mmCIF file of C-alpha atoms and ligand atoms in Angstrom:
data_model
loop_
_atom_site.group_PDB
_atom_site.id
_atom_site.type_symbol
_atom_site.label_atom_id
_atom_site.label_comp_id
_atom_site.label_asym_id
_atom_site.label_seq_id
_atom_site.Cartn_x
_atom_site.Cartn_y
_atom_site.Cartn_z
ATOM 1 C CA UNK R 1 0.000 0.000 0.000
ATOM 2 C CA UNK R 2 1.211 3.575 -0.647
ATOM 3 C CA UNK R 3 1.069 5.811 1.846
ATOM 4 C CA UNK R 4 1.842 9.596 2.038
ATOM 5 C CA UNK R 5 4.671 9.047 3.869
ATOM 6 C CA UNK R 6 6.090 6.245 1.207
ATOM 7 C CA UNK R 7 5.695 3.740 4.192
ATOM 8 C CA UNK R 8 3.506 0.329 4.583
ATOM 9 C CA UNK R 9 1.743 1.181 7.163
ATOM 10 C CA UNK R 10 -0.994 3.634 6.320
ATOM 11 C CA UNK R 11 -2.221 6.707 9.112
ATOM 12 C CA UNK R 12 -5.673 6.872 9.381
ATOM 13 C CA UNK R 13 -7.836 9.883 11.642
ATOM 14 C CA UNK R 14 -10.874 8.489 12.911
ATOM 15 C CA UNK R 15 -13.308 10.452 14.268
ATOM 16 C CA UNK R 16 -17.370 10.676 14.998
ATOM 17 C CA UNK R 17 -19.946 12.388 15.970
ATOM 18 C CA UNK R 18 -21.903 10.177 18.369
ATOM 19 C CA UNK R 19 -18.470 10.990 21.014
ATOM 20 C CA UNK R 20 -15.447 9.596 21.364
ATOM 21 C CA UNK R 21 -16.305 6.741 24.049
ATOM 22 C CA UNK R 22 -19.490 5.567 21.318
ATOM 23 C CA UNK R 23 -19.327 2.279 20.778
ATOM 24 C CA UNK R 24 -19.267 2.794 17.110
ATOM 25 C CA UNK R 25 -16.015 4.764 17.110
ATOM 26 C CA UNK R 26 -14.511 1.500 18.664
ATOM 27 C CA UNK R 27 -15.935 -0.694 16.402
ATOM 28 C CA UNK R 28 -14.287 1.431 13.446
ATOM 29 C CA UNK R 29 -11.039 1.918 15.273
ATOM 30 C CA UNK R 30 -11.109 -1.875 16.104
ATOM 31 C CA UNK R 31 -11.515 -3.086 12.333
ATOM 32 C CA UNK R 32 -8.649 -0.706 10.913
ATOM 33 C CA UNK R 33 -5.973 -1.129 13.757
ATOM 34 C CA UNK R 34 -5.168 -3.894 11.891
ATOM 35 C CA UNK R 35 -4.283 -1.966 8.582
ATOM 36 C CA UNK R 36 -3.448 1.102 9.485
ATOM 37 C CA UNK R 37 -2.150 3.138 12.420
ATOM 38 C CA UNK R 38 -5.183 4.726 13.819
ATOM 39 C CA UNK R 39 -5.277 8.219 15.569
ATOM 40 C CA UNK R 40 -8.596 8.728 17.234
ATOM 41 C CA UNK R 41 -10.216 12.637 17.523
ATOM 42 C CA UNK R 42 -13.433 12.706 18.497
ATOM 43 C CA UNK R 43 -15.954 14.968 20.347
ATOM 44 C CA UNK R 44 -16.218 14.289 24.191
ATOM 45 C CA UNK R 45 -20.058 14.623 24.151
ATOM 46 C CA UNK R 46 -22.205 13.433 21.480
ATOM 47 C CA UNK R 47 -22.398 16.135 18.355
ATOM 48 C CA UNK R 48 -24.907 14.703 16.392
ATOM 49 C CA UNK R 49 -26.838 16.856 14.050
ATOM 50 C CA UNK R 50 -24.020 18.945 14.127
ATOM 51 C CA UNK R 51 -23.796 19.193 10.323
ATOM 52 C CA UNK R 52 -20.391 21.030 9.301
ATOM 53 C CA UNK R 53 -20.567 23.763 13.069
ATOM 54 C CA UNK R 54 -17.181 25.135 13.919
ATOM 55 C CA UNK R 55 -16.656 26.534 17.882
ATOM 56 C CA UNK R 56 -15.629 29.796 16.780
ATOM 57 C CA UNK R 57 -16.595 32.256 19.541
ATOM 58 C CA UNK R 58 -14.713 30.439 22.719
ATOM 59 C CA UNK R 59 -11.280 28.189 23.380
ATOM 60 C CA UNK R 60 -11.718 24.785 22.341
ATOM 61 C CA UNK R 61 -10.268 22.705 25.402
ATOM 62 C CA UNK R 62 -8.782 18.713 24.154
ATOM 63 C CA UNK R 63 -7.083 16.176 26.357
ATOM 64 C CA UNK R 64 -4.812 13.310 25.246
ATOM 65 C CA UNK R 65 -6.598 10.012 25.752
ATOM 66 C CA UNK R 66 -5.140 6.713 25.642
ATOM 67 C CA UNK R 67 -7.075 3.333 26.204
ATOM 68 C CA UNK R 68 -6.447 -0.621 25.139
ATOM 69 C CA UNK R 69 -8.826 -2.678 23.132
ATOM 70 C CA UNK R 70 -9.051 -5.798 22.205
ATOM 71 C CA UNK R 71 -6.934 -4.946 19.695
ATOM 72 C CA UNK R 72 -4.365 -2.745 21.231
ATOM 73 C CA UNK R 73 -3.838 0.029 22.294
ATOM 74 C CA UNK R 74 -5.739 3.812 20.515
ATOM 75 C CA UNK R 75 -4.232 6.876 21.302
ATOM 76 C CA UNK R 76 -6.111 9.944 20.315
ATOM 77 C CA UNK R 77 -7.364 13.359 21.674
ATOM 78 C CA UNK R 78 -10.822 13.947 23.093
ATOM 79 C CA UNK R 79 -12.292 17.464 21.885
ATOM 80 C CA UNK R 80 -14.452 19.471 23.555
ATOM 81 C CA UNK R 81 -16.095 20.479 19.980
ATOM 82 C CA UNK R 82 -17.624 19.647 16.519
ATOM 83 C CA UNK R 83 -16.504 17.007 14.418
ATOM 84 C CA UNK R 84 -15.251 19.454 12.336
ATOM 85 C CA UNK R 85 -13.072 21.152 14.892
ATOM 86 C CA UNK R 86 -11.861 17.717 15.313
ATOM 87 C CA UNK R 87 -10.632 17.133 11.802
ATOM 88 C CA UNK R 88 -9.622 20.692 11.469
ATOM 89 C CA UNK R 89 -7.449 20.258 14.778
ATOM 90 C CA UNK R 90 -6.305 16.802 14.459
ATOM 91 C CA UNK R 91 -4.558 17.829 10.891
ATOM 92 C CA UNK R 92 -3.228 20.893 12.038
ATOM 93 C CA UNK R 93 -2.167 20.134 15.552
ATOM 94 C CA UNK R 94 -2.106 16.523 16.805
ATOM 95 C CA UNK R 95 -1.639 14.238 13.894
ATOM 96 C CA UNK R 96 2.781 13.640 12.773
ATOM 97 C CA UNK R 97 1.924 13.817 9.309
ATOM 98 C CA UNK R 98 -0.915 14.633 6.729
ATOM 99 C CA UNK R 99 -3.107 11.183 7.485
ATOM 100 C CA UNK R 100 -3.464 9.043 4.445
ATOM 101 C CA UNK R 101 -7.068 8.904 4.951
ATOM 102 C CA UNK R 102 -9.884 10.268 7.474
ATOM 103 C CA UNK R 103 -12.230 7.905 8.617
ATOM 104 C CA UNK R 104 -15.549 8.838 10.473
ATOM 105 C CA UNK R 105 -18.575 6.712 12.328
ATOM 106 C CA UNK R 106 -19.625 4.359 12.483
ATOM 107 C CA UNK R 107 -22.724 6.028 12.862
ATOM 108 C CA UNK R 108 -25.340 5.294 15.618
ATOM 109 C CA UNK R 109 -28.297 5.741 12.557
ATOM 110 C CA UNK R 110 -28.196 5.596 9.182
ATOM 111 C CA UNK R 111 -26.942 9.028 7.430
ATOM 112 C CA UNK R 112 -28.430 8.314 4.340
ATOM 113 C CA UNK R 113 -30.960 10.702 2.301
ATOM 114 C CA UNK R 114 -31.864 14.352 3.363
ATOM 115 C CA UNK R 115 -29.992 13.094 7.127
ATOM 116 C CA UNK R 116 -26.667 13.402 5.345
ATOM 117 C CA UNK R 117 -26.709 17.033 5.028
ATOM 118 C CA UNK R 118 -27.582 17.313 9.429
ATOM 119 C CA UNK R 119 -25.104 14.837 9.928
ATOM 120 C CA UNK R 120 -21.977 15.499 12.168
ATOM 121 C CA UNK R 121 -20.112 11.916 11.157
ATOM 122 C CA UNK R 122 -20.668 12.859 7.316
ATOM 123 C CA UNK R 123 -19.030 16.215 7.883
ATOM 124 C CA UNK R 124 -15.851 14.897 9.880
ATOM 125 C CA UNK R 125 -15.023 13.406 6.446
ATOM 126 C CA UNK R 126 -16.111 16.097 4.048
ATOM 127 C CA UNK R 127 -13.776 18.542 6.294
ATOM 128 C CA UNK R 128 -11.209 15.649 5.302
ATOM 129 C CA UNK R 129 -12.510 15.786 1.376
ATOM 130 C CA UNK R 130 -12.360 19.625 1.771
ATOM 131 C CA UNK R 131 -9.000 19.238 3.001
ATOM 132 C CA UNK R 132 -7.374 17.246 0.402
ATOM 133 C CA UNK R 133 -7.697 13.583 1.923
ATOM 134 C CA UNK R 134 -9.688 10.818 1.194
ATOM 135 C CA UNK R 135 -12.421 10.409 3.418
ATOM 136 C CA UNK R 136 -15.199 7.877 3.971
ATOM 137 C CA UNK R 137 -18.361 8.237 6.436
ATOM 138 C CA UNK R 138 -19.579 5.510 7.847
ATOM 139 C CA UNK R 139 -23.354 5.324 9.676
ATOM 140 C CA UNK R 140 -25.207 1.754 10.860
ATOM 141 C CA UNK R 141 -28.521 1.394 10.002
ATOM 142 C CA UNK R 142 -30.003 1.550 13.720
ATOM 143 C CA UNK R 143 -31.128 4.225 15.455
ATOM 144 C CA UNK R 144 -30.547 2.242 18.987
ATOM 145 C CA UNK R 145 -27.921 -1.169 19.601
ATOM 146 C CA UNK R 146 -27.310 -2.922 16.399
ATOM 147 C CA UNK R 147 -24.136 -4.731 15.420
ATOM 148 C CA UNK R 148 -20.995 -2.354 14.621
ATOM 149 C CA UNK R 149 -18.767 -5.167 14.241
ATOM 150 C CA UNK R 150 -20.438 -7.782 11.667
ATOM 151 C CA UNK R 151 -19.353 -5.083 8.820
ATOM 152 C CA UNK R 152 -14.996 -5.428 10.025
ATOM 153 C CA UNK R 153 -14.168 -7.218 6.452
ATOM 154 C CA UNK R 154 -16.183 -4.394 4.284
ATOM 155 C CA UNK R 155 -14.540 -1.588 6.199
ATOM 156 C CA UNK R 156 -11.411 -2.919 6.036
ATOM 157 C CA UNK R 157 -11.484 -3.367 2.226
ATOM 158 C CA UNK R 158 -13.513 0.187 1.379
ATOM 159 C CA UNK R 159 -10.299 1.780 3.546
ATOM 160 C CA UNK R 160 -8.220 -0.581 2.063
ATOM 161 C CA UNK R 161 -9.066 0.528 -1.523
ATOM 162 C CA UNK R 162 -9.527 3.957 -1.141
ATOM 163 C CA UNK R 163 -5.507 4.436 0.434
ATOM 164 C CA UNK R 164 -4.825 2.709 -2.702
ATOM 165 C CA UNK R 165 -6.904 4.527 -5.053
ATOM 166 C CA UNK R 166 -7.089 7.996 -3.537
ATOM 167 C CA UNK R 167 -10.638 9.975 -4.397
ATOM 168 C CA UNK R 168 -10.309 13.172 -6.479
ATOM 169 C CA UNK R 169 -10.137 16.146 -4.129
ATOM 170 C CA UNK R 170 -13.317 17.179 -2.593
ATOM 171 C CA UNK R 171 -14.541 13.986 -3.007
ATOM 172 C CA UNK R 172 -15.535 11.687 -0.489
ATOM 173 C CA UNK R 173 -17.400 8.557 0.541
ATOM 174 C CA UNK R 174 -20.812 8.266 2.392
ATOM 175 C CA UNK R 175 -21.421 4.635 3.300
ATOM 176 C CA UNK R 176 -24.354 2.830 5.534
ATOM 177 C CA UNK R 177 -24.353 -0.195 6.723
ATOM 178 C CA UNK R 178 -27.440 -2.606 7.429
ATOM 179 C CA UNK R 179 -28.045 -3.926 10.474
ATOM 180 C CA UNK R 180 -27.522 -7.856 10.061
ATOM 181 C CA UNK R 181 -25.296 -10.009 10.941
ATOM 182 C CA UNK R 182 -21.586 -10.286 8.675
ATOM 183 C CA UNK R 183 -23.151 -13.425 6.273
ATOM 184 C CA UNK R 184 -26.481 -11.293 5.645
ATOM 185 C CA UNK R 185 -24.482 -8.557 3.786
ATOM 186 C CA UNK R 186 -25.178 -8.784 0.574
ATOM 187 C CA UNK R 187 -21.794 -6.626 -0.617
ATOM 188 C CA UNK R 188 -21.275 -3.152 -1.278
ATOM 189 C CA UNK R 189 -23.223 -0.996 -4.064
ATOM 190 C CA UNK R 190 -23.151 2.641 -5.426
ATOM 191 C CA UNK R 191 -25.970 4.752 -5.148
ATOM 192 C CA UNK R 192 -27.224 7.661 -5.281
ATOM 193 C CA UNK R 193 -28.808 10.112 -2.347
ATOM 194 C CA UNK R 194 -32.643 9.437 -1.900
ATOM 195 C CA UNK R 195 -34.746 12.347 -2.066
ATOM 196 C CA UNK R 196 -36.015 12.696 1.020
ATOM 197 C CA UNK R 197 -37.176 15.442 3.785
ATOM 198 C CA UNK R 198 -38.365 15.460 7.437
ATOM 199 C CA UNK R 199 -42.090 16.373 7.771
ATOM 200 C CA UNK R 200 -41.542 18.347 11.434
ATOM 201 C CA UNK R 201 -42.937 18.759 14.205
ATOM 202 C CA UNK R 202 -42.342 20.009 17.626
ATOM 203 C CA UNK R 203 -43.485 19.436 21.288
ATOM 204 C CA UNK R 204 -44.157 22.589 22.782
ATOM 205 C CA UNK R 205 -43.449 21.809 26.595
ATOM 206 C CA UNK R 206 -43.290 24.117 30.073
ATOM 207 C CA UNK R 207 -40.224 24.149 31.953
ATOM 208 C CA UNK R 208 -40.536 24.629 35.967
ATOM 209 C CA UNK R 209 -40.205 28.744 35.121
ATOM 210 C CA UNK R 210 -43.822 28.352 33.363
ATOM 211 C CA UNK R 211 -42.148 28.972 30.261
ATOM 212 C CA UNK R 212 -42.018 27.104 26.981
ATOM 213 C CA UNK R 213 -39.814 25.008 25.397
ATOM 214 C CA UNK R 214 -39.934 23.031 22.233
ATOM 215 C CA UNK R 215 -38.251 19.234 21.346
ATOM 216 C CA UNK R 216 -37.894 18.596 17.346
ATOM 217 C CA UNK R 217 -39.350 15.347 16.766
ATOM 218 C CA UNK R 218 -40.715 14.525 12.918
ATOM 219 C CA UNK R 219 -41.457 11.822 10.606
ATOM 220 C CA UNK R 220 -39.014 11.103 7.574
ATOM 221 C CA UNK R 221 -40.302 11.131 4.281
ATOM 222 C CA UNK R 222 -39.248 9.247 1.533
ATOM 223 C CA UNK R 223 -39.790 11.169 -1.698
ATOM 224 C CA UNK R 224 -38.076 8.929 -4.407
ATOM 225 C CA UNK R 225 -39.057 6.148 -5.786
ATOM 226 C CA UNK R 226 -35.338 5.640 -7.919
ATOM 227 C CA UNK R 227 -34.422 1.674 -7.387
ATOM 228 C CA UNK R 228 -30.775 3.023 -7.096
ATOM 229 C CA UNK R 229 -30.828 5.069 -3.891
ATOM 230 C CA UNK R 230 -29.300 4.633 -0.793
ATOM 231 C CA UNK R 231 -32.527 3.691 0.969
ATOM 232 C CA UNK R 232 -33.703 0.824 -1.098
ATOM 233 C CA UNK R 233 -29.696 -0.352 -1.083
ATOM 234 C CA UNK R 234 -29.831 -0.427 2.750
ATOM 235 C CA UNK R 235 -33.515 -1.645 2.841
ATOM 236 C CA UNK R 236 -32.433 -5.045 0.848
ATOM 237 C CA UNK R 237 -29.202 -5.166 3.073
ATOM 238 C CA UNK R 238 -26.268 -4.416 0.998
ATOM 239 C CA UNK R 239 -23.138 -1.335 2.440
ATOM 240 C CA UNK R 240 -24.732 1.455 0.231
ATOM 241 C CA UNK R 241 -21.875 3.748 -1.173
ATOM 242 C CA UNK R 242 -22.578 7.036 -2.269
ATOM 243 C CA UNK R 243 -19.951 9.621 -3.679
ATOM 244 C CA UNK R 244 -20.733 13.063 -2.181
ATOM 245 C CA UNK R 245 -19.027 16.479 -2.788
ATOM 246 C CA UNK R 246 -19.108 19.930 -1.085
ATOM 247 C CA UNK R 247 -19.990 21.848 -4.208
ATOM 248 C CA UNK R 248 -23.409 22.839 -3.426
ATOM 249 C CA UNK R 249 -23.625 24.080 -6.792
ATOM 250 C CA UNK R 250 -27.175 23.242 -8.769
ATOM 251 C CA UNK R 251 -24.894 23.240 -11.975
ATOM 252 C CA UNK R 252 -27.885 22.452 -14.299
ATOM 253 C CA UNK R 253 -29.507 25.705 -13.080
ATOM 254 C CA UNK R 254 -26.694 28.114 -14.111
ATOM 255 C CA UNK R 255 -27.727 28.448 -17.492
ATOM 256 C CA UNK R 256 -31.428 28.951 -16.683
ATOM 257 C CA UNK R 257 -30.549 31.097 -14.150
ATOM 258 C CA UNK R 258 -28.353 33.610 -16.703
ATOM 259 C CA UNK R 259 -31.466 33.658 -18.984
ATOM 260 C CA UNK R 260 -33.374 34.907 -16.375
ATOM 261 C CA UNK R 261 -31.567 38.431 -16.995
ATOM 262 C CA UNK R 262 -31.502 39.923 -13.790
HETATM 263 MN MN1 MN C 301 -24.476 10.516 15.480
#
């Protein structure tokens, strides 16, 4: 494998947004310590829904952590932050070299569809993408328990291939895993973002001052009825794969747009 740094053994930033002590961020640093040397930064509290936030407006406090796994030993920092100020940091501050890849999840919940664009663990790795390095998201299709580690083999050979094949800058990879045991995985395919939204609601509630307060709940819609979206991919229980970039850009509008004469 080539690495940055011309050596075997590949560096690889892992980070979340579920928290550093998630049990998904283990799972993820368990399946790659055997590939790569893994450097963990992660939130200390859970940041999901944190989309691409920065802490701009106070000090951003991070402590060295160190802990053993079944696997060995992960060293890494724990960030009092977004998941973006943990990719943003790790590069600049904590990591020896430019990693070879940034790695992010895996995912309590799927972050497929419309959740993608709220989703802290899909913007730890398009900071990565925006920064020049191959990055892959990775989310589990279950919004409570669920088995992190029956996907090990996948990861390991979506990281595995992407080191070797780096993604064209700004690219990166947005992958969800079903929730069924290792032998129930029907492979790995690559679709497209479902078109999607959340119909919302909120609880309007009264805290102890008599005043109130409201809790977003909702109800996802599914808007698409495309057999090659992420949804239906996950739904029949194969690793959905879907190539995502930061442009925003509605490109086929441009030209519309300039007729428009404004
Ligand atoms: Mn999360």
């Amino acid at each position: 494998m080539s690495t940055t740094n011309g050596t075997d053994r590949p560096l690889i930033l892992v980070s979340n947004d579920d928290g550093i002590e998630a049990p998904g961020i283990l799972a993820l640093t368990n399946a790659l310590m055997p590939i790569g040397d893994c450097f963990v930064v992660a939130p200390s509290e859970e940041q999901s829904g944190a989309s691409h936030a920065i802490t701009i407006r106070h000090p951003v406090r991070a402590k060295s952590v160190s802990y053993q796994t079944e696997v060995g030993q992960i060293k890494g920092v724990s960030v009092k932050g977004t998941p973006v100020d943990c990719v943003k940091l790790a590069i600049d501050q904590f990591l020896p070299r430019k990693p070879d890849i940034v790695v992010s999840g895996i995912n309590q919940g799927p972050n497929a569809a419309i959740n993608t664009i709220y989703s802290g663990t899909v913007s730890a790795a398009l900071e990565g993408a925006i920064l020049g390095i191959s990055a892959v998201a990775f989310s589990l299709n279950a919004w409570n328990g669920g088995d992190f580690d029956a996907s090990q083999e996948y990861i390991r050979r979506i990281v595995k291939t992407v080191i070797a094949n780096p993604l064209p800058p700004g690219v990166l990879l947005n992958v969800n895993i079903p929730d069924v045991s290792a032998e129930h995985i029907k492979g790995i395919k690559v679709t497209r973002q479902a078109e999607s939204r959340w119909q919302e609601s909120f609880e309007e509630r009264i805290d102890p001052a008599n005043r109130p307060y409201y809790w977003i709940t909702g109800e996802f819609v599914n808007l698409d009825e495309g057999a090659d979206t992420d949804l239906v991919a996950l739904a029949e229980g194969w690793i959905s794969m879907t190539p995502l970039r930061p442009d925003l850009t509605a490109h086929d509008m441009m030209q519309s747009l300039k007729d428009l004469s404004f």
